[in-house]
Short mmCIF file of C-alpha atoms and ligand atoms in Angstrom, two decimals:
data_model
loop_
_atom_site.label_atom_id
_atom_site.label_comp_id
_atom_site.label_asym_id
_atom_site.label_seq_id
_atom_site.Cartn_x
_atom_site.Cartn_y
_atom_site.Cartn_z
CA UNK A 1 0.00 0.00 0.00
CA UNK A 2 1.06 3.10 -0.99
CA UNK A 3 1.70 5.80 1.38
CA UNK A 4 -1.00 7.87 0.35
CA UNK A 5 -3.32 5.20 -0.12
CA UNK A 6 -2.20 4.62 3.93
CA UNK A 7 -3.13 8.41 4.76
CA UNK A 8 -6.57 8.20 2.57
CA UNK A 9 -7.43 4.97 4.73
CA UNK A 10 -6.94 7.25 8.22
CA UNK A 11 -8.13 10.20 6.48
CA UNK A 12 -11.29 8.63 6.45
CA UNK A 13 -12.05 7.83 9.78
CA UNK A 14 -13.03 4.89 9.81
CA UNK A 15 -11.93 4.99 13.47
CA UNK A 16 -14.20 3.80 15.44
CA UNK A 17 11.03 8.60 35.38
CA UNK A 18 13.16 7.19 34.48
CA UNK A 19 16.63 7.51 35.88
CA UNK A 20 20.12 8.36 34.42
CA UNK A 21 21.95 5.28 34.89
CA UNK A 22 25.29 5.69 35.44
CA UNK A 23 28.28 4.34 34.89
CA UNK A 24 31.49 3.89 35.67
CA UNK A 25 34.70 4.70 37.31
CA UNK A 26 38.29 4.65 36.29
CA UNK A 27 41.18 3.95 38.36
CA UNK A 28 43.82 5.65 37.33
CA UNK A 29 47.09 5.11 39.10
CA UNK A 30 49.29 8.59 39.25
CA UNK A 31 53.05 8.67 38.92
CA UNK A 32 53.62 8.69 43.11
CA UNK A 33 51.95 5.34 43.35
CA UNK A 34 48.43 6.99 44.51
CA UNK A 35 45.10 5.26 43.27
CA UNK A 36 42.62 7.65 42.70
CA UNK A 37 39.12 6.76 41.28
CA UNK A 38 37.71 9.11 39.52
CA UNK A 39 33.76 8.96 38.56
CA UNK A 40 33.04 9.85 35.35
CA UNK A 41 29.90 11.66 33.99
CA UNK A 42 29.23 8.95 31.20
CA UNK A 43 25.49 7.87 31.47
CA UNK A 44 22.63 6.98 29.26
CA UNK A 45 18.78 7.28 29.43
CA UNK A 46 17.09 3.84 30.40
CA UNK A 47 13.82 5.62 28.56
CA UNK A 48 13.52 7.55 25.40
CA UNK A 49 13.21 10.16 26.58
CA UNK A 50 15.83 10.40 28.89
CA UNK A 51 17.95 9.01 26.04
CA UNK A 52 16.89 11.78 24.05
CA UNK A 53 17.77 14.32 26.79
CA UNK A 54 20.77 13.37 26.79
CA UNK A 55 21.36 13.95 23.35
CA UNK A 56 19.26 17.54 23.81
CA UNK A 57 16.43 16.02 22.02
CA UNK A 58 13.22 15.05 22.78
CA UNK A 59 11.41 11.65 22.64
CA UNK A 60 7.33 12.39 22.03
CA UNK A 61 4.43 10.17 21.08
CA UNK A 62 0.85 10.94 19.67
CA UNK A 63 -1.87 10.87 22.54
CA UNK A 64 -5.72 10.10 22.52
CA UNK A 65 -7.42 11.86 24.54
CA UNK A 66 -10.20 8.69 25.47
CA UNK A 67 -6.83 6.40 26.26
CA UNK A 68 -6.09 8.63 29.05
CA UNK A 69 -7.63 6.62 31.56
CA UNK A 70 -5.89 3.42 30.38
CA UNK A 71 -3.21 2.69 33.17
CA UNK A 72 -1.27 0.57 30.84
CA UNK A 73 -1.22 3.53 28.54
CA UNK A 74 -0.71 6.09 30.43
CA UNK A 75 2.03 3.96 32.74
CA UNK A 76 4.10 3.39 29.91
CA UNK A 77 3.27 7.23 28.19
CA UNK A 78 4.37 8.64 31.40
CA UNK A 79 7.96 6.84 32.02
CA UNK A 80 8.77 6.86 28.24
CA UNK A 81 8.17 10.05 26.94
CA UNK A 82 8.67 13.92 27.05
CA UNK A 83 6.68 15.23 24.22
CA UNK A 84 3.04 14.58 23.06
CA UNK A 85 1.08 15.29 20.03
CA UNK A 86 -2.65 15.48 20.32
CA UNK A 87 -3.69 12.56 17.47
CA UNK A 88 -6.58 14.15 16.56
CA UNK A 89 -7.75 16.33 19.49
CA UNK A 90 -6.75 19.83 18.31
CA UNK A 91 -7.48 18.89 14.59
CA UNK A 92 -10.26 21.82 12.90
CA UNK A 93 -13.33 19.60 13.16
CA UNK A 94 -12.81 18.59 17.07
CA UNK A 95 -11.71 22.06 18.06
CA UNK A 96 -14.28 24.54 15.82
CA UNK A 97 -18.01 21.87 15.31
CA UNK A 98 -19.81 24.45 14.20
CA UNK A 99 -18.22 27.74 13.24
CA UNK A 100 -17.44 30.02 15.86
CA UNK A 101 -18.13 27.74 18.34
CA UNK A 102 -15.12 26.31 19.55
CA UNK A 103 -14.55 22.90 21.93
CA UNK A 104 -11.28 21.97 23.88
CA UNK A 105 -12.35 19.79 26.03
CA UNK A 106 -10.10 16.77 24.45
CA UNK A 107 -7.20 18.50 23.81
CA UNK A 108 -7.65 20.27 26.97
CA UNK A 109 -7.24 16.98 28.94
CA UNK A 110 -4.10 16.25 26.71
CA UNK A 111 -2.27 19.56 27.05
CA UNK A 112 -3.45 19.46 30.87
CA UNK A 113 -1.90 15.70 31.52
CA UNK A 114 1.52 16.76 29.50
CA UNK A 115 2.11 20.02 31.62
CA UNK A 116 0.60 18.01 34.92
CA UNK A 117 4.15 15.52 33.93
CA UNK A 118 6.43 18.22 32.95
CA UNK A 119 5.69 16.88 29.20
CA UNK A 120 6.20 19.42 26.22
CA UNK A 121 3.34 19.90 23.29
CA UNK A 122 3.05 19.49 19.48
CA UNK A 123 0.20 21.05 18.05
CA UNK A 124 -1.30 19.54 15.04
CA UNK A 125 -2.42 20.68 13.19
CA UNK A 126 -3.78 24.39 12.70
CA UNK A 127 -4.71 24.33 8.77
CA UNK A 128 -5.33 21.13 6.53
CA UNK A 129 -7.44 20.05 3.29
CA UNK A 130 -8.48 16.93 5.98
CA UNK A 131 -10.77 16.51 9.13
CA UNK A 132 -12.34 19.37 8.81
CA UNK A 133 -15.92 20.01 9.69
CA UNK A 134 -18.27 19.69 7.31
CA UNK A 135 -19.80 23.60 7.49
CA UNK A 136 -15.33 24.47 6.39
CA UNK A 137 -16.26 21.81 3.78
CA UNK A 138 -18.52 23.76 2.14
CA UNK A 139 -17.15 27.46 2.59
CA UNK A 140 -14.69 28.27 -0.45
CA UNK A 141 -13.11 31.87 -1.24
CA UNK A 142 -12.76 34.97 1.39
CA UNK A 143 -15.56 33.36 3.28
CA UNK A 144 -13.00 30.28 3.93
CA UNK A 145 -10.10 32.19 4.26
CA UNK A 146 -11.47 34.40 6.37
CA UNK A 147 -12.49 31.29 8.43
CA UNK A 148 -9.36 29.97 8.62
CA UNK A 149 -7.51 32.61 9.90
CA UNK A 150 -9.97 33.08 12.76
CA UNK A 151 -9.61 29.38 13.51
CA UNK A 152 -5.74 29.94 13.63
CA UNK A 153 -6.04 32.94 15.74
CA UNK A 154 -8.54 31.44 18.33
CA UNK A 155 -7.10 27.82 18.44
CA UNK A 156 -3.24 29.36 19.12
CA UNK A 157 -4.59 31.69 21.24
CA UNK A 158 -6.35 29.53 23.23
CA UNK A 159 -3.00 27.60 23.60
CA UNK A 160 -0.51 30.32 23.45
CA UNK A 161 2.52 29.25 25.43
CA UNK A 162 1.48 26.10 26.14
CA UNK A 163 3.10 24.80 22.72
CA UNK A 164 6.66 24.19 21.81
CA UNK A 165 5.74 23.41 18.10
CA UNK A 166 2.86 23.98 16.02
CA UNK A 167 1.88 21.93 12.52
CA UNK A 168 0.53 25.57 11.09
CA UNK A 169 -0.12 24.08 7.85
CA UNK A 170 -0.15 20.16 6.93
CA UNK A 171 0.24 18.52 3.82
CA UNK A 172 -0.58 21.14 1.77
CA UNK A 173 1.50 19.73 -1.83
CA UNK A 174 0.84 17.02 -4.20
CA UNK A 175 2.27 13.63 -4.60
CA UNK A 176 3.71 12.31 -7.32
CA UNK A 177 6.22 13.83 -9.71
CA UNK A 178 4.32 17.41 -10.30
CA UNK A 179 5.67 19.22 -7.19
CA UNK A 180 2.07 20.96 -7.21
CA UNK A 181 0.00 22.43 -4.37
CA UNK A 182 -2.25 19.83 -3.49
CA UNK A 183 -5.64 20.51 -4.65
CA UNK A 184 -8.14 21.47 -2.28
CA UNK A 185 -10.71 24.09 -0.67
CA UNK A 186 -8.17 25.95 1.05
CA UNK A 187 -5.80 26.15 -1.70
CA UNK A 188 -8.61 27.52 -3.96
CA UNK A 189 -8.56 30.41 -1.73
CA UNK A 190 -5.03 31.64 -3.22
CA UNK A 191 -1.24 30.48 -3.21
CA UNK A 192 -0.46 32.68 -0.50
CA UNK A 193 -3.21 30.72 2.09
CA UNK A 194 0.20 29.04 3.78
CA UNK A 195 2.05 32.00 4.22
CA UNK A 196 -1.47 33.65 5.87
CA UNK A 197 -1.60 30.75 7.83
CA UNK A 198 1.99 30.87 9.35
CA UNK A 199 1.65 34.64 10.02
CA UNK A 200 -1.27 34.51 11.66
CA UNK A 201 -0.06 31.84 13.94
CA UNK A 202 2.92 34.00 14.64
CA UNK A 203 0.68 36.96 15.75
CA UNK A 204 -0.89 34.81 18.14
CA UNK A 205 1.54 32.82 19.74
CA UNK A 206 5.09 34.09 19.28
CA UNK A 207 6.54 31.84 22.04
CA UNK A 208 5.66 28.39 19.71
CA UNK A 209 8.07 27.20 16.78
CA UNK A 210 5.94 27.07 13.42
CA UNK A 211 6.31 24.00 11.21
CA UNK A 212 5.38 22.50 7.86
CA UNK A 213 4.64 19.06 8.00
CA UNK A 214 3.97 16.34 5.29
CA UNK A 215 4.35 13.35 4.46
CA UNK A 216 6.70 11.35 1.36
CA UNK A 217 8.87 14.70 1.70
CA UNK A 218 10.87 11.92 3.59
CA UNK A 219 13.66 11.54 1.15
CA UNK A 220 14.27 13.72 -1.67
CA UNK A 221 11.97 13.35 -3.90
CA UNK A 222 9.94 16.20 -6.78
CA UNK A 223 7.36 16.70 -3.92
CA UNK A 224 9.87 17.38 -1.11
CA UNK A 225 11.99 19.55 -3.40
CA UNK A 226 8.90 21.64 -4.00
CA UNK A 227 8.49 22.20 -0.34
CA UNK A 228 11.95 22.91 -0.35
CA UNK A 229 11.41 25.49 -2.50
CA UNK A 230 8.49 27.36 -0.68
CA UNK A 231 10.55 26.93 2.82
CA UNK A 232 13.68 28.91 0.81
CA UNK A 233 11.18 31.67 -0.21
CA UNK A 234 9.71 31.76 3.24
CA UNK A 235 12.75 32.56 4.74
CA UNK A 236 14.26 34.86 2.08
CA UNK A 237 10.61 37.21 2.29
CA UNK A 238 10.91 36.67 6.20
CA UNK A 239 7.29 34.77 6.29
CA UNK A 240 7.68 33.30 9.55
CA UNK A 241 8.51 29.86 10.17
CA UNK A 242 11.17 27.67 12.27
CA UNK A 243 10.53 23.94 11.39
CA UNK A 244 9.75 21.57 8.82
CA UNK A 245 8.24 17.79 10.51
CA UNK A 246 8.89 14.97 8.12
CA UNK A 247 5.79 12.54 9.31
CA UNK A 248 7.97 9.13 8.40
CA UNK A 249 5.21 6.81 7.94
CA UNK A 250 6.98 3.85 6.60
CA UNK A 251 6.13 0.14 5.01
CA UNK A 252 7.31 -1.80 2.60
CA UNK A 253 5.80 0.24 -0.17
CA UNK A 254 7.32 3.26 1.43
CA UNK A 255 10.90 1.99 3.51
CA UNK A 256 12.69 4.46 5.21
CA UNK A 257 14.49 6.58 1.79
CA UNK A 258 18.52 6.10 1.93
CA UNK A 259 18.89 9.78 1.20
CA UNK A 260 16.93 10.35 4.67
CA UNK A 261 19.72 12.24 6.93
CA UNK A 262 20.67 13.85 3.66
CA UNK A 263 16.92 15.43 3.00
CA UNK A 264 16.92 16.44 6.83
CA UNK A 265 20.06 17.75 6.79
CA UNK A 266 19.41 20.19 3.72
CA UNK A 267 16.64 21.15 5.53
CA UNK A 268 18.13 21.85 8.11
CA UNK A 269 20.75 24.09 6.20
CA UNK A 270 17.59 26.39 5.37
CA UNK A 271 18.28 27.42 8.52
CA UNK A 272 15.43 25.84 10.53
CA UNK A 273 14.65 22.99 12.83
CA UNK A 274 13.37 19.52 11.62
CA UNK A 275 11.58 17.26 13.42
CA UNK A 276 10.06 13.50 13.09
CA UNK A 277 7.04 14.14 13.56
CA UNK A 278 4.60 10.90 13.09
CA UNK A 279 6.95 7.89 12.78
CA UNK A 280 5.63 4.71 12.49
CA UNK A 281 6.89 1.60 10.17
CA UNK A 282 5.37 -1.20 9.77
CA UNK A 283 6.83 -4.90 10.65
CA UNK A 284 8.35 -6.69 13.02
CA UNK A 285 11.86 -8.41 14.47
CA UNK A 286 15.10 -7.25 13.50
CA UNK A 287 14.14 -5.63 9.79
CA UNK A 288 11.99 -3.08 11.77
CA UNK A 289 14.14 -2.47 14.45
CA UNK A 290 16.54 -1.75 12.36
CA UNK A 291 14.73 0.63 10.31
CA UNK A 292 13.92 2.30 13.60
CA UNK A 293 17.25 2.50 14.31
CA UNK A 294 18.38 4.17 11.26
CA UNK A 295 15.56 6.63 11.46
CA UNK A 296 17.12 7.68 14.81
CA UNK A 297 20.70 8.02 14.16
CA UNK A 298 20.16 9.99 10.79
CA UNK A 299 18.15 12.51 13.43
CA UNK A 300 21.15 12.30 15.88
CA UNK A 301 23.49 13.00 13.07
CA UNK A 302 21.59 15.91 11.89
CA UNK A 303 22.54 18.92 14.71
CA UNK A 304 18.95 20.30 14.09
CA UNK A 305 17.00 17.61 14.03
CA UNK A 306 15.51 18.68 18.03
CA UNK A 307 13.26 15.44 17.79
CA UNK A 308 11.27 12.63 17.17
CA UNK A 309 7.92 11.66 17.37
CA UNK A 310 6.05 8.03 17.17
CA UNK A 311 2.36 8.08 16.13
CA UNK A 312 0.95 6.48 18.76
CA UNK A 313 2.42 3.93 21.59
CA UNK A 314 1.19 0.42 21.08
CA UNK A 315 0.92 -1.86 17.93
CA UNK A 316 -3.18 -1.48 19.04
CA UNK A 317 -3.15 2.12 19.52
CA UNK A 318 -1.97 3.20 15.76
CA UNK A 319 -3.94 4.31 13.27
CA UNK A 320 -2.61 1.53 10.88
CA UNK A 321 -3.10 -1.71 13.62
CA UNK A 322 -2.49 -4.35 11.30
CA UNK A 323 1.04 -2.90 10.38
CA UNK A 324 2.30 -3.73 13.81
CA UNK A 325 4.37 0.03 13.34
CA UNK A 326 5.07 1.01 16.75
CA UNK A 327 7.21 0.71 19.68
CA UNK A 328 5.46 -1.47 22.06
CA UNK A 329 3.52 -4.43 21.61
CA UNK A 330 -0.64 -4.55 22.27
CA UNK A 331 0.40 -5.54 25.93
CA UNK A 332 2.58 -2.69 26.31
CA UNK A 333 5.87 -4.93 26.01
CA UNK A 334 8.59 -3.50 24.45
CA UNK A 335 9.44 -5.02 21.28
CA UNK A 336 12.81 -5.08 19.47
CA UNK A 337 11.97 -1.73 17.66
CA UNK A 338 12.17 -0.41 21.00
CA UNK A 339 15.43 -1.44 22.30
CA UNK A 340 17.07 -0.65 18.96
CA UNK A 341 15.71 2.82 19.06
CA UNK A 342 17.04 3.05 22.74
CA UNK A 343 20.51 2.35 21.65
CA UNK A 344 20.23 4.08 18.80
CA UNK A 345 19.68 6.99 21.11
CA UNK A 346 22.38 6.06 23.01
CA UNK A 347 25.00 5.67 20.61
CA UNK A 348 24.99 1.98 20.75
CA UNK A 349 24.70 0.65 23.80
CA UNK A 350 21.81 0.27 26.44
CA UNK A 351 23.11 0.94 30.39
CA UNK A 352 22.46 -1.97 32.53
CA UNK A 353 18.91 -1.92 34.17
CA UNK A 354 20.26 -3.44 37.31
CA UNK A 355 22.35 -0.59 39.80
CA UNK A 356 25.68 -0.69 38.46
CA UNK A 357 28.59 -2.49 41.11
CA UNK A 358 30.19 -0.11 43.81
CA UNK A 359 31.23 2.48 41.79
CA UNK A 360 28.09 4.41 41.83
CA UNK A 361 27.90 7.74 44.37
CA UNK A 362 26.35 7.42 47.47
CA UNK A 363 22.21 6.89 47.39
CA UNK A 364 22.30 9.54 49.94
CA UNK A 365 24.13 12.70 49.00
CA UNK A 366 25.01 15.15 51.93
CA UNK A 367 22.09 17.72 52.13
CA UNK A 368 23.41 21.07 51.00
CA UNK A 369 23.22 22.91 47.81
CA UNK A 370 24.82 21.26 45.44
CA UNK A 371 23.72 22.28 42.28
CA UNK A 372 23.84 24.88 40.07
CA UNK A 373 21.57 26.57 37.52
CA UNK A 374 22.17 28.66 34.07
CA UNK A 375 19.39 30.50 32.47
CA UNK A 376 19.44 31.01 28.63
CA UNK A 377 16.43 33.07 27.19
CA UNK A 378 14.68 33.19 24.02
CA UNK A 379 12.69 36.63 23.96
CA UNK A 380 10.31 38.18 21.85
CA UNK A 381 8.17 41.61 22.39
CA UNK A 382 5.98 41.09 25.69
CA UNK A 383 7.36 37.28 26.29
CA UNK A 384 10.04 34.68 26.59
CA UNK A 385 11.03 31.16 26.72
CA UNK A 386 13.69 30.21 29.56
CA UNK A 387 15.86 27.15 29.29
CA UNK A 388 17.70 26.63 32.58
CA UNK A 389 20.26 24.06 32.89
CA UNK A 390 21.08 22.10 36.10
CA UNK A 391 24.46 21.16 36.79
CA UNK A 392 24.66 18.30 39.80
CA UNK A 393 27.49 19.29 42.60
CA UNK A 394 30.73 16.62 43.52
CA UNK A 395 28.05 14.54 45.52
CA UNK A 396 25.47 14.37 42.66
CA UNK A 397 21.38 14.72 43.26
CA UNK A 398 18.68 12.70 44.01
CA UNK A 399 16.21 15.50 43.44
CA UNK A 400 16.79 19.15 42.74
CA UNK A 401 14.24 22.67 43.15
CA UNK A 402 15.97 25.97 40.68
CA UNK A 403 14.46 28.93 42.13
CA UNK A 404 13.68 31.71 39.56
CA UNK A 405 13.01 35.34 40.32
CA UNK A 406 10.43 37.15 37.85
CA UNK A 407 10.28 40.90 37.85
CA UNK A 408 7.02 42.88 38.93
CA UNK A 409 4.14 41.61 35.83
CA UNK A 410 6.10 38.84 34.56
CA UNK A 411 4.27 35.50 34.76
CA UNK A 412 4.68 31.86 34.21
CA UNK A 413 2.87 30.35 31.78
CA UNK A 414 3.41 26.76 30.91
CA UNK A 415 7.00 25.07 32.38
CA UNK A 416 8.18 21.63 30.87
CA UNK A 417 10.96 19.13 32.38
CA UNK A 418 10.32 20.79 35.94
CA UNK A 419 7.10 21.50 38.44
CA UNK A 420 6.43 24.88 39.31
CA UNK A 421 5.07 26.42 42.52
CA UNK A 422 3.47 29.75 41.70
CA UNK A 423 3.84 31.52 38.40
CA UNK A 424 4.87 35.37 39.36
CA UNK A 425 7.32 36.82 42.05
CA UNK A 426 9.95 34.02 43.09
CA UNK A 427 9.21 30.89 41.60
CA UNK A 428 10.46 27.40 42.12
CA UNK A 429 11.34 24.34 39.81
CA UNK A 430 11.39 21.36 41.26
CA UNK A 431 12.45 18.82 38.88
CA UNK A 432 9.88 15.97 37.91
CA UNK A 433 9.78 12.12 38.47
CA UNK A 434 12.30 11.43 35.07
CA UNK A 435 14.91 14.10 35.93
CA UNK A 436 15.76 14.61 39.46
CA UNK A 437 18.74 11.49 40.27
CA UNK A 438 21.97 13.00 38.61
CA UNK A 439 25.40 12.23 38.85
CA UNK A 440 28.11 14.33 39.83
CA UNK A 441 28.65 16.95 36.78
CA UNK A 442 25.89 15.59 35.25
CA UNK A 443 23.10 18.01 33.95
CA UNK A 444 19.95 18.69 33.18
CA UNK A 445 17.57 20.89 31.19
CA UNK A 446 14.18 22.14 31.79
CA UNK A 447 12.15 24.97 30.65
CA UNK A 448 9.06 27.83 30.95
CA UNK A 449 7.21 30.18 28.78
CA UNK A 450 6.40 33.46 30.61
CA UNK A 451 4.43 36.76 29.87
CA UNK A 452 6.11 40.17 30.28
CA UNK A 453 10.22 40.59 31.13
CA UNK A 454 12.58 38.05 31.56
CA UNK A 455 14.32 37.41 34.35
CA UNK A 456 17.63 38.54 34.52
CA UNK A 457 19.26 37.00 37.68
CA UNK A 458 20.88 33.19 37.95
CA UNK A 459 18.52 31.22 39.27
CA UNK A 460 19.79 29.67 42.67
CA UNK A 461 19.84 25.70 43.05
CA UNK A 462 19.15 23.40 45.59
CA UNK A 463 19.93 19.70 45.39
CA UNK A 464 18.33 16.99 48.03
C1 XIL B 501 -4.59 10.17 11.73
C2 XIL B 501 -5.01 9.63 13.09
O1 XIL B 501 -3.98 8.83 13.60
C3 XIL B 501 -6.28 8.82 12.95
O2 XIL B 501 -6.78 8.50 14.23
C4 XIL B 501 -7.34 9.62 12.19
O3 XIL B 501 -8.46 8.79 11.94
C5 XIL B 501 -6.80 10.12 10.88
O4 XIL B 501 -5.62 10.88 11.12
N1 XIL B 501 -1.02 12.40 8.88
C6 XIL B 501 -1.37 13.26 9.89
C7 XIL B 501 -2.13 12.76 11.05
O5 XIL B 501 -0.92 14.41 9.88
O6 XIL B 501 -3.00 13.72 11.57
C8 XIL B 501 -2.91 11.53 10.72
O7 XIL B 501 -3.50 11.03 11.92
C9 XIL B 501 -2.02 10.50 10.06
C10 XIL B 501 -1.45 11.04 8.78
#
């Protein structure tokens, strides 16, 4: 099956903590006869995500919103990942019914679990030919471009700094060898609809990244050379936009292209971010983990690739079942996809579940502060995003709490990799379930949108 025959199929809806394991010491002996050991900062995630961290990516899944009370779902959502993607949640016909009348309830509970786990967002997808509701269906000209841009103006408004990405616009060209627009109602409305649509996103929510995303771009090909080509005119008129997601839904029909890392990479030399944004590939045993596999090194290799996202988290969850494309079985068992992908992320080699031999620092680090923090800041008229980074003392950390300090009318609005207490004044970060044990040296990164000025001081770190 084709590709697109795959996306017509789902088009159609027929739907009814991890820990940083660490490692080793080396005894080195000195000229005078001395021993000393000296613990090294090597580690590796035992989850993807923590895998991914250390690698400064991220590790996301899709989410439905009605699997959110499956404790199998969410047990294995919650210790393996750092990013979600609504599946369908924030999609035009769930968020806008009827027009004007808009309904977050689903995505909501999504965006509302993620920040509840110090989880990160993709929004997907603002403006697409598919799954919308049927009164969008029938609008054409300035009656459906003027709906559109409302819908991107309430929908990212409604969510403004609560996303790190945003599909803006999603498969929006033609496959096959034309390197056309795809047909449809909202490209009727003009060529420049995209460029609208990423503009008005921008106005209302300046703190997200904006993306293209498709599908088949994954290699190059006429269709992802086309996109290639609006992405270089976007950014030599200055249209506004900071990633491109490559959905990487593979089979047989469709295998992972061997010019992959080579079409994210020149993407990437645009001067943007790219991102996996869907991934799935269907089969089993050692020919899909390996394809896996690949798929995650060619992002590693690729300095701007900031993630990777599967489309859904069991074989039973995805929108193509019978494919078997995921990460974990219908049980929630990791299959071999997984643990390739795990390496992958960790260069080749999984750390040992089991506590590594007496090496490993004390359980029970002395009290005292010792940690440090960094801020970095990302700022834009009347907001910001802060990145701090914690840096574990000689004795390492089994947890850790940054303490920020906002000025007067500066607020917190949506933190990721960290818990907040309070949102204005002083404001502390205590780190979450996945990111508080770290070994000596070793650090970690976690992050908040705000309202208003940045702060300006070093936050101040304290490690229990
Ligand atoms: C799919 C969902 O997984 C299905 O539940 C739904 O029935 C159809 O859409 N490309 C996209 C995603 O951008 O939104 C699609 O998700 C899969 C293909």
């Amino acid at each position: 099956m084709s590709s697109s025959a795959l996306h017509d199929r789902g088009n159609a809806r027929v739907r009814t903590g991890r820990r940083a394991a660490l490692v080793s010491a080396a005894v080195g002996t000195v000229a005078a006869g001395m021993v000393l050991a000296l613990a090294t900062a090597a580690s590796a995630g035992t989850t993807l995500a923590t895998a991914a961290a250390e690698k400064s990516r991220y590790f996301g899944t899709a989410v439905a919103a009605n699997k959110l009370s499956d404790s199998t779902y969410v047990g294995i959502l919650n210790r393996e990942f750092d990013m979600v993607t609504p599946e369908n949640e924030m999609k035009w016909d769930a968020t806008e019914p009827s027009q004007g009348q808009f309904n977050y309830t689903n995505a909501d509970r999504i965006v509302g679990h993620a920040q509840t786990n110090g989880m990160r967002v993709r929004g997907h997808a603002l403006a697409w030919h598919s799954q919308q509701p049927g009164w969008a269906q029938n609008l054409s000209g300035s009656a459906l471009r003027a709906a559109m841009v409302n819908h991107v103006t309430q929908v990212a408004t409604h969510y403004r700094g609560k996303i790190h990405s945003w599909d803006v616009v999603n498969e929006a060209f033609a496959d096959g060898g034309s390197g056309a627009r795809r047909d449809s109602n909202l490209q009727r409305t003009g060529n420049d609809w995209i460029e609208v649509a990423f503009r008005t996103a921008r106005t209302a929510d300046p703190g997200a990244k904006l993306c293209y995303n498709d599908y088949n771009t994954d290699g190059q090909n006429a269709k992802s050379n086309a996109v290639y080509a609006m992405v270089s005119d976007f950014k030599a008129r200055g249209v506004p936009i900071d990633c491109v997601g490559f959905q990487s839904h593979f089979n047989s029909a469709s295998p992972v292209p061997a010019d992959y890392q080579a079409n994210l990479q020149r993407f990437a030399n645009l001067g943007l971010d790219v991102q996996i944004t869907e991934l799935d590939i269907e089969g089993s045993g050692t020919a899909q983990a390996n394809s896996f596999a690949s798929v995650t090194k060619a992002c590693l290799a690729v300095s701007r690739c900031t993630g990777i996202s599967v489309w859904g988290i069991r074989d039973t969850d995805s929108w193509r079942a019978s494919g078997t494309p995921l990460l974990f079985d219908g049980n929630g068992n990791k299959k071999a996809a997984y643990t390739a992908t795990l390496d992958a992320l960790n260069g080749g080699t999984t750390p040992p579940t089991s506590a590594p031999p007496t090496t490993a620092p004390p359980t029970t680090p002395p009290p005292g502060t010792g940690c440090t923090a960094s801020l970095s800041l990302q700022t834009w008229t009347g907001g910001f995003v802060a990145t701090v980074r914690v840096t574990a003392g000689s004795a390492g950390t089994n947890g850790w709490a940054a303490t920020v300090t906002l000025p007067a009318g500066t607020a917190v609005t949506n933190a990721w990799n960290a818990q907040n207490s309070g949102s204005t004044g002083t404001v502390r970060f205590g780190n979450v379930a996945y990111n508080g044990q770290l070994t000596a040296g070793q650090s970690t990164e976690f992050g908040f949108q705000g309202t208003g000025t940045p702060p300006s001081d070093t936050p101040s770190c304290t490690a229990s």
